PDB file of C-alpha atoms in Angstrom:
ATOM      1  CA  TYR Y1117      19.942  17.145  15.053  1.00 84.00           C
ATOM      2  CA  GLU Y1118      23.423  18.248  13.967  1.00 91.00           C
ATOM      3  CA  GLY Y1119      26.777  16.926  12.825  1.00 94.00           C
ATOM      4  CA  TRP Y1120      29.463  16.800  10.161  1.00 96.00           C
ATOM      5  CA  LEU Y1121      28.545  15.613   6.674  1.00 96.00           C
ATOM      6  CA  GLU Y1122      30.205  15.961   3.302  1.00 96.00           C
ATOM      7  CA  LYS Y1123      28.086  17.850   0.768  1.00 96.00           C
ATOM      8  CA  LYS Y1124      28.572  17.347  -2.947  1.00 95.00           C
ATOM      9  CA  THR Y1125      29.127  20.627  -4.802  1.00 92.00           C
ATOM     10  CA  SER Y1126      27.687  21.472  -8.207  1.00 89.00           C
ATOM     11  CA  LEU Y1127      31.158  20.698  -9.643  1.00 93.00           C
ATOM     12  CA  GLY Y1128      31.109  17.196  -8.138  1.00 92.00           C
ATOM     13  CA  PHE Y1129      33.566  17.803  -5.272  1.00 95.00           C
ATOM     14  CA  TRP Y1130      32.829  16.789  -1.681  1.00 95.00           C
ATOM     15  CA  LYS Y1131      33.148  19.515   0.993  1.00 96.00           C
ATOM     16  CA  MET Y1132      32.857  19.029   4.740  1.00 96.00           C
ATOM     17  CA  ARG Y1133      29.959  20.997   6.177  1.00 96.00           C
ATOM     18  CA  PHE Y1134      28.392  21.154   9.605  1.00 96.00           C
ATOM     19  CA  PHE Y1135      24.657  20.434   9.217  1.00 95.00           C
ATOM     20  CA  ARG Y1136      21.996  21.560  11.658  1.00 91.00           C
ATOM     21  CA  ILE Y1137      18.267  20.992  11.677  1.00 85.00           C
ATOM     22  CA  LEU Y1138      17.055  24.198  13.313  1.00 77.00           C
ATOM     23  CA  PRO Y1139      13.636  25.502  14.330  1.00 68.00           C
ATOM     24  CA  SER Y1140      12.124  27.893  11.824  1.00 59.00           C
ATOM     25  CA  ASP Y1141       8.859  29.752  11.442  1.00 56.00           C
ATOM     26  CA  THR Y1142       8.647  28.942   7.747  1.00 49.00           C
ATOM     27  CA  GLY Y1143      10.015  25.378   7.413  1.00 41.00           C
ATOM     28  CA  ARG Y1144       7.936  22.210   7.240  1.00 42.00           C
ATOM     29  CA  PHE Y1145       7.245  20.897  10.752  1.00 46.00           C
ATOM     30  CA  GLY Y1146       8.864  24.106  12.038  1.00 52.00           C
ATOM     31  CA  SER Y1147      12.430  23.162  11.087  1.00 72.00           C
ATOM     32  CA  SER Y1148      14.997  24.013   8.427  1.00 81.00           C
ATOM     33  CA  ILE Y1149      18.088  22.192   7.187  1.00 90.00           C
ATOM     34  CA  PHE Y1150      21.127  24.490   7.308  1.00 92.00           C
ATOM     35  CA  PHE Y1151      24.793  23.793   6.600  1.00 94.00           C
ATOM     36  CA  PHE Y1152      27.752  25.780   7.929  1.00 94.00           C
ATOM     37  CA  GLU Y1153      31.483  26.124   7.305  1.00 94.00           C
ATOM     38  CA  ASP Y1154      32.178  24.850  10.843  1.00 93.00           C
ATOM     39  CA  SER Y1155      30.406  23.946  14.082  1.00 93.00           C
ATOM     40  CA  VAL Y1156      30.650  27.445  15.622  1.00 93.00           C
ATOM     41  CA  SER Y1157      29.608  29.547  12.604  1.00 91.00           C
ATOM     42  CA  LYS Y1158      26.513  31.678  13.002  1.00 88.00           C
ATOM     43  CA  GLN Y1159      26.242  32.442   9.267  1.00 91.00           C
ATOM     44  CA  ALA Y1160      24.938  29.510   7.227  1.00 91.00           C
ATOM     45  CA  LYS Y1161      26.695  28.581   3.968  1.00 93.00           C
ATOM     46  CA  GLY Y1162      23.345  27.416   2.657  1.00 91.00           C
ATOM     47  CA  GLU Y1163      19.957  25.903   3.344  1.00 90.00           C
ATOM     48  CA  ILE Y1164      17.948  23.048   1.915  1.00 88.00           C
ATOM     49  CA  ASP Y1165      14.329  24.153   1.897  1.00 82.00           C
ATOM     50  CA  SER Y1166      12.721  21.541   4.144  1.00 82.00           C
ATOM     51  CA  SER Y1167       9.213  22.397   2.924  1.00 79.00           C
ATOM     52  CA  LYS Y1168      10.155  21.204  -0.577  1.00 82.00           C
ATOM     53  CA  VAL Y1169      11.866  17.894   0.274  1.00 85.00           C
ATOM     54  CA  VAL Y1170      10.136  15.221  -1.817  1.00 83.00           C
ATOM     55  CA  THR Y1171      12.296  12.169  -1.083  1.00 83.00           C
ATOM     56  CA  VAL Y1172      15.205  11.204   1.137  1.00 87.00           C
ATOM     57  CA  ALA Y1173      16.954   7.941   0.295  1.00 86.00           C
ATOM     58  CA  ARG Y1174      20.269   6.173   0.513  1.00 87.00           C
ATOM     59  CA  GLN Y1175      22.047   6.151  -2.830  1.00 86.00           C
ATOM     60  CA  GLY Y1176      22.785   2.652  -4.079  1.00 75.00           C
ATOM     61  CA  LYS Y1177      22.572  -0.459  -1.946  1.00 65.00           C
ATOM     62  CA  ARG Y1178      22.376  -0.386   1.847  1.00 59.00           C
ATOM     63  CA  ASN Y1179      25.695  -0.896   3.656  1.00 59.00           C
ATOM     64  CA  GLN Y1180      27.584  -0.284   0.410  1.00 67.00           C
ATOM     65  CA  THR Y1181      27.247   3.475   0.424  1.00 80.00           C
ATOM     66  CA  ASN Y1182      26.929   6.202   3.007  1.00 92.00           C
ATOM     67  CA  VAL Y1183      25.502   8.721   0.550  1.00 93.00           C
ATOM     68  CA  ILE Y1184      22.054  10.217   1.144  1.00 93.00           C
ATOM     69  CA  VAL Y1185      20.122  11.906  -1.666  1.00 92.00           C
ATOM     70  CA  LEU Y1186      17.584  14.605  -0.776  1.00 90.00           C
ATOM     71  CA  THR Y1187      15.342  15.504  -3.698  1.00 88.00           C
ATOM     72  CA  THR Y1188      13.557  18.846  -3.596  1.00 86.00           C
ATOM     73  CA  GLU Y1189      10.913  20.406  -5.826  1.00 82.00           C
ATOM     74  CA  ASN Y1190      11.407  23.869  -7.232  1.00 76.00           C
ATOM     75  CA  ASP Y1191       8.572  26.409  -7.400  1.00 66.00           C
ATOM     76  CA  THR Y1192       7.314  25.158 -10.764  1.00 61.00           C
ATOM     77  CA  LYS Y1193       7.235  21.535  -9.475  1.00 60.00           C
ATOM     78  CA  SER Y1194       8.261  20.393 -12.949  1.00 66.00           C
ATOM     79  CA  LYS Y1195      11.940  20.141 -12.050  1.00 78.00           C
ATOM     80  CA  LYS Y1196      13.552  18.478  -9.071  1.00 82.00           C
ATOM     81  CA  THR Y1197      16.960  19.162  -7.515  1.00 88.00           C
ATOM     82  CA  ALA Y1198      19.085  16.440  -5.924  1.00 90.00           C
ATOM     83  CA  HIS Y1199      21.279  17.261  -2.915  1.00 93.00           C
ATOM     84  CA  PHE Y1200      23.947  14.680  -2.031  1.00 95.00           C
ATOM     85  CA  VAL Y1201      25.445  14.315   1.449  1.00 95.00           C
ATOM     86  CA  ARG Y1202      27.916  11.674   2.622  1.00 95.00           C
ATOM     87  CA  THR Y1203      28.285  10.354   6.148  1.00 95.00           C
ATOM     88  CA  PRO Y1204      31.412   8.825   7.706  1.00 93.00           C
ATOM     89  CA  ASN Y1205      29.864   5.401   8.416  1.00 92.00           C
ATOM     90  CA  THR Y1206      26.741   3.236   8.087  1.00 87.00           C
ATOM     91  CA  LEU Y1207      25.421   3.956  11.595  1.00 89.00           C
ATOM     92  CA  SER Y1208      25.681   7.700  11.043  1.00 92.00           C
ATOM     93  CA  CYS Y1209      24.022   7.294   7.641  1.00 91.00           C
ATOM     94  CA  ASP Y1210      21.071   5.426   9.179  1.00 87.00           C
ATOM     95  CA  ARG Y1211      20.634   8.120  11.857  1.00 90.00           C
ATOM     96  CA  TRP Y1212      20.797  11.005   9.396  1.00 92.00           C
ATOM     97  CA  LEU Y1213      18.451   9.157   7.048  1.00 88.00           C
ATOM     98  CA  ARG Y1214      15.821   8.853   9.797  1.00 84.00           C
ATOM     99  CA  ALA Y1215      16.258  12.508  10.845  1.00 86.00           C
ATOM    100  CA  LEU Y1216      15.991  13.828   7.281  1.00 88.00           C
ATOM    101  CA  GLN Y1217      13.088  11.566   6.264  1.00 82.00           C
ATOM    102  CA  THR Y1218      10.815  13.481   8.642  1.00 78.00           C
ATOM    103  CA  PHE Y1219      10.797  16.245   6.011  1.00 77.00           C
ATOM    104  CA  THR Y1220       9.629  14.125   3.081  1.00 75.00           C
ATOM    105  CA  ILE Y1221       6.449  15.108   1.310  1.00 64.00           C
ATOM    106  CA  LYS Y1222       6.192  11.748  -0.477  1.00 64.00           C
ATOM    107  CA  TRP Y1223       7.406   8.367   0.699  1.00 67.00           C
ATOM    108  CA  SER Y1224       8.667   5.692  -1.615  1.00 72.00           C
ATOM    109  CA  ALA Y1225       7.281   2.163  -1.323  1.00 76.00           C
ATOM    110  CA  VAL Y1226      10.576   1.135   0.317  1.00 78.00           C
ATOM    111  CA  ASP Y1227      10.145   3.928   2.909  1.00 74.00           C
ATOM    112  CA  VAL Y1228       6.637   2.704   3.731  1.00 77.00           C
ATOM    113  CA  VAL Y1229       7.794  -0.913   4.228  1.00 81.00           C
ATOM    114  CA  CYS Y1230      10.904   0.105   6.219  1.00 78.00           C
ATOM    115  CA  ARG Y1231       8.771   2.275   8.520  1.00 73.00           C
ATOM    116  CA  SER Y1232       6.186  -0.464   9.084  1.00 78.00           C
ATOM    117  CA  VAL Y1233       6.258  -3.313  11.576  1.00 79.00           C
ATOM    118  CA  LEU Y1234       7.692  -5.482   8.773  1.00 83.00           C
ATOM    119  CA  ALA Y1235      11.062  -3.805   9.359  1.00 80.00           C
ATOM    120  CA  LEU Y1236      11.300  -5.787  12.599  1.00 84.00           C
ATOM    121  CA  VAL Y1237      11.671  -9.008  10.621  1.00 88.00           C
ATOM    122  CA  PHE Y1238      12.853  -7.789   7.193  1.00 86.00           C
ATOM    123  CA  ASN Y1239      16.346  -6.649   6.365  1.00 84.00           C
ATOM    124  CA  PHE Y1240      16.720  -3.766   3.892  1.00 80.00           C
ATOM    125  CA  LYS Y1241      17.025  -6.044   0.862  1.00 85.00           C
ATOM    126  CA  MET Y1242      13.816  -7.849   1.851  1.00 87.00           C
ATOM    127  CA  CYS Y1243      12.078  -4.467   2.294  1.00 84.00           C
ATOM    128  CA  GLN Y1244      13.166  -3.459  -1.219  1.00 84.00           C
ATOM    129  CA  SER Y1245      11.982  -6.742  -2.699  1.00 88.00           C
ATOM    130  CA  PHE Y1246       8.636  -6.573  -0.903  1.00 87.00           C
ATOM    131  CA  ALA Y1247       8.164  -2.904  -1.862  1.00 84.00           C
ATOM    132  CA  LYS Y1248       8.471  -3.757  -5.570  1.00 85.00           C
ATOM    133  CA  LYS Y1249       5.322  -5.867  -5.210  1.00 83.00           C
ATOM    134  CA  LEU Y1250       3.262  -3.084  -3.608  1.00 79.00           C
ATOM    135  CA  LYS Y1251       0.657  -1.084  -5.453  1.00 74.00           C
ATOM    136  CA  LEU Y1252      -0.532   2.279  -4.156  1.00 69.00           C
ATOM    137  CA  VAL Y1253      -4.272   2.419  -3.606  1.00 70.00           C
ATOM    138  CA  THR Y1254      -6.051   5.495  -2.266  1.00 72.00           C
ATOM    139  CA  VAL Y1255      -9.107   4.951  -0.106  1.00 73.00           C
ATOM    140  CA  LYS Y1256     -11.549   7.790   0.543  1.00 75.00           C
ATOM    141  CA  LYS Y1257     -12.597   8.718   4.059  1.00 74.00           C
ATOM    142  CA  ASN Y1258     -15.294   6.408   5.491  1.00 74.00           C
ATOM    143  CA  GLN Y1259     -14.878   3.969   2.602  1.00 74.00           C
ATOM    144  CA  ARG Y1260     -14.965   0.289   3.562  1.00 71.00           C
ATOM    145  CA  ILE Y1261     -11.879  -1.557   2.381  1.00 70.00           C
ATOM    146  CA  GLU Y1262     -13.466  -5.014   2.330  1.00 67.00           C
ATOM    147  CA  LYS Y1263     -15.993  -3.733  -0.211  1.00 66.00           C
ATOM    148  CA  GLN Y1264     -13.250  -2.803  -2.702  1.00 66.00           C
ATOM    149  CA  ALA Y1265     -12.566  -5.690  -5.074  1.00 62.00           C
ATOM    150  CA  ALA Y1266      -8.996  -4.429  -5.633  1.00 65.00           C
ATOM    151  CA  LEU Y1267      -8.236  -4.832  -1.914  1.00 67.00           C
ATOM    152  CA  GLN Y1268     -10.011  -8.086  -1.107  1.00 64.00           C
ATOM    153  CA  ASN Y1269      -7.574 -10.786   0.036  1.00 67.00           C
ATOM    154  CA  LYS Y1270      -4.673  -8.328  -0.146  1.00 71.00           C
ATOM    155  CA  PHE Y1271      -2.025  -7.373   2.365  1.00 70.00           C
ATOM    156  CA  CYS Y1272      -2.354  -3.637   3.101  1.00 71.00           C
ATOM    157  CA  ILE Y1273      -0.016  -1.156   4.754  1.00 68.00           C
ATOM    158  CA  LEU Y1274      -1.525   2.083   6.020  1.00 69.00           C
ATOM    159  CA  LYS Y1275       0.687   4.905   4.742  1.00 63.00           C
ATOM    160  CA  SER Y1276      -1.226   7.749   6.379  1.00 66.00           C
ATOM    161  CA  GLY Y1277      -4.527   8.380   8.072  1.00 70.00           C
ATOM    162  CA  THR Y1278      -6.562   6.264  10.456  1.00 73.00           C
ATOM    163  CA  ILE Y1279      -8.233   2.928   9.916  1.00 72.00           C
ATOM    164  CA  GLY Y1280     -10.932   1.268  11.993  1.00 73.00           C
ATOM    165  CA  ILE Y1281     -10.648  -2.458  12.567  1.00 71.00           C
ATOM    166  CA  PHE Y1282     -13.877  -4.404  13.016  1.00 71.00           C
ATOM    167  CA  THR Y1283     -14.668  -8.058  13.544  1.00 74.00           C
ATOM    168  CA  ARG Y1284     -17.890  -9.730  12.480  1.00 75.00           C
ATOM    169  CA  SER Y1285     -19.537 -12.261  14.739  1.00 81.00           C
ATOM    170  CA  SER Y1286     -21.236 -15.430  13.524  1.00 83.00           C
ATOM    171  CA  GLU Y1287     -24.531 -13.526  13.882  1.00 86.00           C
ATOM    172  CA  GLY Y1288     -23.256 -10.912  11.414  1.00 80.00           C
ATOM    173  CA  LYS Y1289     -22.810  -8.125  13.976  1.00 79.00           C
ATOM    174  CA  TYR Y1290     -19.739  -5.874  13.741  1.00 74.00           C
ATOM    175  CA  THR Y1291     -17.652  -5.127  16.795  1.00 74.00           C
ATOM    176  CA  LYS Y1292     -15.070  -2.342  16.747  1.00 70.00           C
ATOM    177  CA  TYR Y1293     -11.693  -3.867  17.533  1.00 63.00           C
ATOM    178  CA  GLY Y1294      -9.648  -0.694  17.472  1.00 57.00           C
ATOM    179  CA  LEU Y1295      -8.254   2.262  15.564  1.00 59.00           C
ATOM    180  CA  GLN Y1296      -4.824   2.280  13.963  1.00 55.00           C
ATOM    181  CA  THR Y1297      -2.914   5.285  12.636  1.00 53.00           C
TER     182      THR Y1297
END
């Protein structure tokens, strides 16, 4: 993925840069995020270490800003760095957001809802509202969800991993319905 974005400098100015997501031997998922002076430059002006991207989110409210914030961890993991990029329009912002979110180490609750099937019926504001009501629960491998009191009668979204879905007949026998990832 590549294209023109404005990058916010450490002094707070916006500079046009040509961004490219390029294959790399060291980057997360085999890619790195580079930015260049122009579209034909071979020498990168800089790189955002894709293996350290923690979050990627739109700054402010959807459709009111075209600014994307990439947060990265430094080596000590006690301090985070924010990188700001600005797109020319909402459509471009949505596309870049999706492309850059593939690098995230952690997803916010809003990310999880927006990437679920709920996004087919929810607008962004509804996703944000719904996400505020979510609580992260970690389930160990081979642990039965219906046996956990905290999850009984709850709506669950699978963030990562695989879940088996079973139905119980009136005789009490379990039938495997399917696997979801």
